mmCIF file of C-alpha atoms in Angstrom:
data_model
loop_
_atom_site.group_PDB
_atom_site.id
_atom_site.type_symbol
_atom_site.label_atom_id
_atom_site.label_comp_id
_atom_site.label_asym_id
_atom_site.label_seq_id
_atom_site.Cartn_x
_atom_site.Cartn_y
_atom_site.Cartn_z
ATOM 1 C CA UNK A 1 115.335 119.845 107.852
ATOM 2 C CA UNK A 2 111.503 120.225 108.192
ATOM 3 C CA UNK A 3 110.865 119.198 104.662
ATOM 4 C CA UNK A 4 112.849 115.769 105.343
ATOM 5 C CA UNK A 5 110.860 115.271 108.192
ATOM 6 C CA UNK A 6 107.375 115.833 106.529
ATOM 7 C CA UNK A 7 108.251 113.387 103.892
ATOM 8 C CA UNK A 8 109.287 110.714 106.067
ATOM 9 C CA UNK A 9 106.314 111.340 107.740
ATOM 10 C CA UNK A 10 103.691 110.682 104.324
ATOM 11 C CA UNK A 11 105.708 108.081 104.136
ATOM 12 C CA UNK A 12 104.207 106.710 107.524
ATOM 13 C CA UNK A 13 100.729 106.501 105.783
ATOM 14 C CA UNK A 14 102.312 104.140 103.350
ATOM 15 C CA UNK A 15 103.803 101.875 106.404
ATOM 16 C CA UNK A 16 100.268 101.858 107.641
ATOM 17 C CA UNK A 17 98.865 100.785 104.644
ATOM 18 C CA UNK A 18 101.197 97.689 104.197
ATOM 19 C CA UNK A 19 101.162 96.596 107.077
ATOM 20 C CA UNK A 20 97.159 96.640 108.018
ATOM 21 C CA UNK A 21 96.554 95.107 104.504
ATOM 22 C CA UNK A 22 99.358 92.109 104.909
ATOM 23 C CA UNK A 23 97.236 91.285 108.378
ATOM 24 C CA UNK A 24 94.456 90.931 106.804
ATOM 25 C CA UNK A 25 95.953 88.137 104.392
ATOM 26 C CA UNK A 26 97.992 86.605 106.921
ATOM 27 C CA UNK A 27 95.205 86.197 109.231
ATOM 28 C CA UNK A 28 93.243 84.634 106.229
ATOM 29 C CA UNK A 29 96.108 82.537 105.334
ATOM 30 C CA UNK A 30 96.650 81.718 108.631
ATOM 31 C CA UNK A 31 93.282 80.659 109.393
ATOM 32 C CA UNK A 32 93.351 78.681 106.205
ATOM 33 C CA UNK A 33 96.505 76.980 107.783
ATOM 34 C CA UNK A 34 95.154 76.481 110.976
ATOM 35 C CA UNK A 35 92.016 74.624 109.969
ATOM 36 C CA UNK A 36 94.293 72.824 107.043
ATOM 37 C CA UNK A 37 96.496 71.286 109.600
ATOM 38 C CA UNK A 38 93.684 70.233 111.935
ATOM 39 C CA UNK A 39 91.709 68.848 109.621
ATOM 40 C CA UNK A 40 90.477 65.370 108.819
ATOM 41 C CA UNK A 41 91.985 64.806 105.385
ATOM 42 C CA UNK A 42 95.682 64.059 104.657
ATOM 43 C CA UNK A 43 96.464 66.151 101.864
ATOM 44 C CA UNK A 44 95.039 69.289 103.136
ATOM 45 C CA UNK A 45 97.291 68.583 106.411
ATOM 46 C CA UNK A 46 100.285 68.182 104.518
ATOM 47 C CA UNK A 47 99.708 70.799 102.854
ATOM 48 C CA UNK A 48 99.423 73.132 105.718
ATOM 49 C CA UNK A 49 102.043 71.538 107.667
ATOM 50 C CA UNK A 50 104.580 72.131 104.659
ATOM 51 C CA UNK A 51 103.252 75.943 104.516
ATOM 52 C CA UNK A 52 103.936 76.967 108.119
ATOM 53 C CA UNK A 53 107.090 74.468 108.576
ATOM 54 C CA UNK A 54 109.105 75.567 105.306
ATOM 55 C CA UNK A 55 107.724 79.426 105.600
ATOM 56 C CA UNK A 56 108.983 80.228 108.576
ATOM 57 C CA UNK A 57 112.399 78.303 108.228
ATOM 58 C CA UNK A 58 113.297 80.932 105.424
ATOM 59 C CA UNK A 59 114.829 84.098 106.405
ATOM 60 C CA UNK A 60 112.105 87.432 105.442
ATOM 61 C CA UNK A 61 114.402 89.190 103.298
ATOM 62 C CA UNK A 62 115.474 86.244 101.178
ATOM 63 C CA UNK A 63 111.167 85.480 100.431
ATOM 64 C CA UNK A 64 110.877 88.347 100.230
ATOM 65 C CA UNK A 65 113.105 89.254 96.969
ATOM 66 C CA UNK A 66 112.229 85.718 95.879
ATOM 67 C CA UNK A 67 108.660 85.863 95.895
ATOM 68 C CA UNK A 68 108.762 89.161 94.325
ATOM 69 C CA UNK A 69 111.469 88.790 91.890
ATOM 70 C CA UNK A 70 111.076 85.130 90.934
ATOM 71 C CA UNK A 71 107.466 85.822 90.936
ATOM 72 C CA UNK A 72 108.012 88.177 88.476
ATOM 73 C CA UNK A 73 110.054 85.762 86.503
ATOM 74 C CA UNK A 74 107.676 83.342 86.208
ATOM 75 C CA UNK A 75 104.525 85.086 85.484
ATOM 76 C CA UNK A 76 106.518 86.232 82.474
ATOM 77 C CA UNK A 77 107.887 83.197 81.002
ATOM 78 C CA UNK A 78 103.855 82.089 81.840
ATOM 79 C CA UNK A 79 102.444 84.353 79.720
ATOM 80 C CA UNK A 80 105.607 84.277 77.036
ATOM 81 C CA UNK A 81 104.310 80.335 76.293
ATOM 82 C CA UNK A 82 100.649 81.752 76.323
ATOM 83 C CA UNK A 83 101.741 83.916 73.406
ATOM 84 C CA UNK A 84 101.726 86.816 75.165
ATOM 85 C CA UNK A 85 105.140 89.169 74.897
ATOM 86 C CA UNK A 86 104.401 92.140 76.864
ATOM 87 C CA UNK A 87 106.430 92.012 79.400
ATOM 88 C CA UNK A 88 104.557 92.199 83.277
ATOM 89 C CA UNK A 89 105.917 93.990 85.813
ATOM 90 C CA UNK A 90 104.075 93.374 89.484
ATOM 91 C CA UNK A 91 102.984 95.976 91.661
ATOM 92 C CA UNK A 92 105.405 96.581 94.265
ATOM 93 C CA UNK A 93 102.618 97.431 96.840
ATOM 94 C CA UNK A 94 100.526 94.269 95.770
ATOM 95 C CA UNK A 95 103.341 92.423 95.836
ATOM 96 C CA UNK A 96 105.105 93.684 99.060
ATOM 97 C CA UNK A 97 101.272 93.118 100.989
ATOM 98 C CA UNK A 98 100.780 89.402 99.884
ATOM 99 C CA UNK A 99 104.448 88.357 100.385
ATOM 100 C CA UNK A 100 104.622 89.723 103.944
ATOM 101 C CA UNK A 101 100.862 88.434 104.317
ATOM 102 C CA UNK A 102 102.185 85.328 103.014
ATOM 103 C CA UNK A 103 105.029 84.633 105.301
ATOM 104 C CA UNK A 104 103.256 86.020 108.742
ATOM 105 C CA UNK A 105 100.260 83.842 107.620
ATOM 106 C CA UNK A 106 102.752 80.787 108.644
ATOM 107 C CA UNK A 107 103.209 82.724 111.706
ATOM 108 C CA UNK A 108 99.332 83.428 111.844
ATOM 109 C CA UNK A 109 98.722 79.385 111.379
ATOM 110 C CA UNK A 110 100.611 78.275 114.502
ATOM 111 C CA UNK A 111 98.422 80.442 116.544
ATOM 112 C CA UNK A 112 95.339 80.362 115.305
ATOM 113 C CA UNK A 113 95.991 76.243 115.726
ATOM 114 C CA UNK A 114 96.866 76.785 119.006
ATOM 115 C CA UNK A 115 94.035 78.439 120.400
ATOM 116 C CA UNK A 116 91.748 75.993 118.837
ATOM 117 C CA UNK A 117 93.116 73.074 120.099
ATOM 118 C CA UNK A 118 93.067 75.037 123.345
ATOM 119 C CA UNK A 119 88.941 74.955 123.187
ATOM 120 C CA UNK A 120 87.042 72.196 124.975
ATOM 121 C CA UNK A 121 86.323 69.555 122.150
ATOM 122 C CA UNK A 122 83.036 68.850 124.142
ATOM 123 C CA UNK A 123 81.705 72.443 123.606
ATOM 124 C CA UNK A 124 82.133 71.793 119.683
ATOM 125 C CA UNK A 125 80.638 67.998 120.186
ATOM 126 C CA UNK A 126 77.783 69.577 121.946
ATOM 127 C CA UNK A 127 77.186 72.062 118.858
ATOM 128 C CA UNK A 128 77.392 69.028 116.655
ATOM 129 C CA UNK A 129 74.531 67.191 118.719
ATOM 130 C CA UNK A 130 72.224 69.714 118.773
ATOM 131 C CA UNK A 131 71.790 69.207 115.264
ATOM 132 C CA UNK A 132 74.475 72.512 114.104
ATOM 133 C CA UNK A 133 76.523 71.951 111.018
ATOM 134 C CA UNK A 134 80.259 71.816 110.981
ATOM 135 C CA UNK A 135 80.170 75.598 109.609
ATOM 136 C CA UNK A 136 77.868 76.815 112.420
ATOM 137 C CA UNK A 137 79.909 75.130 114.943
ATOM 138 C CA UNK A 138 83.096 76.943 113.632
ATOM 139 C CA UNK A 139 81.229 80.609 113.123
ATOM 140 C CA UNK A 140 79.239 80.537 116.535
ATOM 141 C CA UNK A 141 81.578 78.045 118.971
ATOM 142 C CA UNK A 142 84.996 78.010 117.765
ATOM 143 C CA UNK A 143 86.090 81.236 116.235
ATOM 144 C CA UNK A 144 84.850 83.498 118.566
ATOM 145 C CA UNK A 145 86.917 82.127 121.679
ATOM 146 C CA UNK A 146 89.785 81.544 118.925
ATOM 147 C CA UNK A 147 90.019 84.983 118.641
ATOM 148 C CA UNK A 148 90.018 85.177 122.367
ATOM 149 C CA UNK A 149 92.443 82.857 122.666
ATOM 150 C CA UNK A 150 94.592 83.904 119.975
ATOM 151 C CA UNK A 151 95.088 87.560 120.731
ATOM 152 C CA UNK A 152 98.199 87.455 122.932
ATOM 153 C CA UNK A 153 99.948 85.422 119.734
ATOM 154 C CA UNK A 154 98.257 88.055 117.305
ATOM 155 C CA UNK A 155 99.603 90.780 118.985
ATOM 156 C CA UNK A 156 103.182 89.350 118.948
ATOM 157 C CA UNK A 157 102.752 88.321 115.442
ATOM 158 C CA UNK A 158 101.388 91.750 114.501
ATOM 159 C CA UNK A 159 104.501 93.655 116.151
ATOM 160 C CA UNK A 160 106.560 91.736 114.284
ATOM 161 C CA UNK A 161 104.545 92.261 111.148
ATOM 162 C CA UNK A 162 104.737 96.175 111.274
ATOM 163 C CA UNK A 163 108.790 96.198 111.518
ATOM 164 C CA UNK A 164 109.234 93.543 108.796
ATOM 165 C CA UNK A 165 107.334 96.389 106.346
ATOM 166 C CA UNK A 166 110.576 98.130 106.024
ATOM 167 C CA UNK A 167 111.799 95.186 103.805
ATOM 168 C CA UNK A 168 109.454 96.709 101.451
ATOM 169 C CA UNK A 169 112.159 99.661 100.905
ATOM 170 C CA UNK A 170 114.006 96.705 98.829
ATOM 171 C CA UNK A 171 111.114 96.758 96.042
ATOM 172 C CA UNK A 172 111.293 100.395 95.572
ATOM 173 C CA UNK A 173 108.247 101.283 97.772
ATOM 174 C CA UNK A 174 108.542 104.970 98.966
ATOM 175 C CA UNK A 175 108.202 103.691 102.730
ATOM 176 C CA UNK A 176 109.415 105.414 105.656
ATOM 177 C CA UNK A 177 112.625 103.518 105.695
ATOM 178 C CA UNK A 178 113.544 104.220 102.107
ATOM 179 C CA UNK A 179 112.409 108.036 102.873
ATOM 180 C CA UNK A 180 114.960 108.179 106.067
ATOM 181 C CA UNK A 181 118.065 107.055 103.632
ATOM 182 C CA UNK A 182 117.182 109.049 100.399
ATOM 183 C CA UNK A 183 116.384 111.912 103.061
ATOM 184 C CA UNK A 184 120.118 111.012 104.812
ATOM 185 C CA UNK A 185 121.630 110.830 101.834
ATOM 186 C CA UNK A 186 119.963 114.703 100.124
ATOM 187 C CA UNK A 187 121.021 115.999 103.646
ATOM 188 C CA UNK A 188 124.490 114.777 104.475
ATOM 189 C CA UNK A 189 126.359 117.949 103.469
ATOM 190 C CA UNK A 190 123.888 120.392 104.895
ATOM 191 C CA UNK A 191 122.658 118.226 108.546
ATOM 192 C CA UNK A 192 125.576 117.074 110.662
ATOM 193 C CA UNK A 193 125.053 113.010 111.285
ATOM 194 C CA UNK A 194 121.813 113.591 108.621
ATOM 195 C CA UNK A 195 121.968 109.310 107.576
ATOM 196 C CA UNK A 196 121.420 108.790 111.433
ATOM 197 C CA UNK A 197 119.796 111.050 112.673
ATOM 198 C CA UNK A 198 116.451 110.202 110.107
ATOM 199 C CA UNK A 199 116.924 106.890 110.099
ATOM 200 C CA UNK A 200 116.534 107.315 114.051
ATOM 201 C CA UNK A 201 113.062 109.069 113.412
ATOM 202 C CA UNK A 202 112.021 106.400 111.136
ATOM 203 C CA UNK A 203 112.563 104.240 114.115
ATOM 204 C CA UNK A 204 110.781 106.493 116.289
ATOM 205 C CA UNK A 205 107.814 106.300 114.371
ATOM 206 C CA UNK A 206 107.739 102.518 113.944
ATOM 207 C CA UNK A 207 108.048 102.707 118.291
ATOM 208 C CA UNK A 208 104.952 104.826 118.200
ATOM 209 C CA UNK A 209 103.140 102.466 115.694
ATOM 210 C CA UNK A 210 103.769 99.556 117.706
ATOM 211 C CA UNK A 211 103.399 101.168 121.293
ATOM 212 C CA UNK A 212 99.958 102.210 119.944
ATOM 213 C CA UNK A 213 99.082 98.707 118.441
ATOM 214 C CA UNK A 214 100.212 97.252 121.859
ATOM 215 C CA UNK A 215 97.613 99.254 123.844
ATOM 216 C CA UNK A 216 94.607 98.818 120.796
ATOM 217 C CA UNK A 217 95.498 94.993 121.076
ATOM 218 C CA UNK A 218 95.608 95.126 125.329
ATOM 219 C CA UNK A 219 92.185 97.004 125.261
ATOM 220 C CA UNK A 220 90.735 94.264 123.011
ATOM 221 C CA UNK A 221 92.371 91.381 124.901
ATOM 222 C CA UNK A 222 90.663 92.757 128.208
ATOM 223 C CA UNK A 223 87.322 93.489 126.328
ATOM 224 C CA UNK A 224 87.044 89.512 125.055
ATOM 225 C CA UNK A 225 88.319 88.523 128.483
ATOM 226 C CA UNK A 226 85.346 90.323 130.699
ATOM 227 C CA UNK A 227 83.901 87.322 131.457
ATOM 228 C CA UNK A 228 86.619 85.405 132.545
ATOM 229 C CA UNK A 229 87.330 85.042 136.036
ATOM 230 C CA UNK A 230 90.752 86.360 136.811
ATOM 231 C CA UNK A 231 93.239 84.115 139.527
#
């Protein structure tokens, strides 16, 4: 049984992996988003606004096998009128960390919006007439008490986040979740209830991952919240 265990386990590190590498693309997507919808110019709202609307009206697992697969499909037939006829086949970890960045960055773009809009407009006005840029007003007025702001909505989006990595199972990824049923599956003649009982450690472990995360992410909420006054 112990060998089972160990290799869901390594697969763990992999779980980590995905999912602190999608963050960091669905907070820059989502940031993107977030400044896309606010802003002055039409296009760039529509564009946003069709991003986070149509994103997160899709179910994960069906964007997920369509991004990857028809992604696939099309970078093909791409490079099949470019003359090229080697046929491309996408990284499964590339492609499972920007399509889960990519949907949670819809996710990512409601928040981040959010907490802006939830920031005095005089505080950015007064940057503005002090003689500060619109990209100094952003970097020293408006994203740091965005991030204040937004970490309650980060965290949920986050815990979400982690859990949906298991989808990445379905692209042949050697995650924890595929681990638990190939491990379920070896075992089944040799470990009484062996499909449930790893697939109930694979759970485990994505209940320690998260219960961690929540404590990080309460720690860093009460750090960027020192100096407000507490009712």
């Amino acid at each position: 049984m112990m060998p089972y265990i160990l290799s869901i386990l390594h697969g763990s590190w992999l779980v980590v992996q995905v999912g602190l590498a999608s963050l960091l693309v669905a907070m820059a997507l989502g940031l993107l988003g977030a400044l896309g919808k606010l802003s002055s110019h039409r296009p760039a709202r529509w564009l946003a606004t069709a991003y986070s609307t149509l994103i997160r009206g899709i179910p994960d697992l069906v964007l997920m096998l369509l991004l990857f697969y028809g992604g696939q499909i099309g970078l093909n037939a791409l490079l099949e009128r470019l003359g090229e006829f080697d046929y491309v086949e996408i990284d499964p970890f590339a492609a499972g960390v920007l399509t889960i960045g990519f949907i949670y960055g819809a996710y990512m773009t409601e928040t981040f919006r959010g907490a802006i809009l939830a920031i005095a407009r005089g505080q950015m006005e007064a940057g503005m007439a002090f003689g500060m840029s619109r990209w100094q007003v952003l970097r020293r007025i408006t994203l740091p008490q965005m991030v204040r702001l937004a970490l309650p909505g980060l965290t949920n989006n986050w815990l979400v986040l982690m859990k949906s990595t298991a989808l990445v199972s379905l692209l042949g990824l050697q995650d924890m979740t595929y681990l638990a049923k190939q491990a379920g599956a070896a075992a089944r003649g040799e470990i009484p209830n062996a499909p449930l009982l790893f697939l109930a450690f694979a759970g485990l472990m994505y209940l320690v991952f998260t219960s961690v995360s929540m404590v990080f992410l309460g720690w860093l909420e009460r750090r960027y919240s020192l100096d407000q006054r507490k009712v």
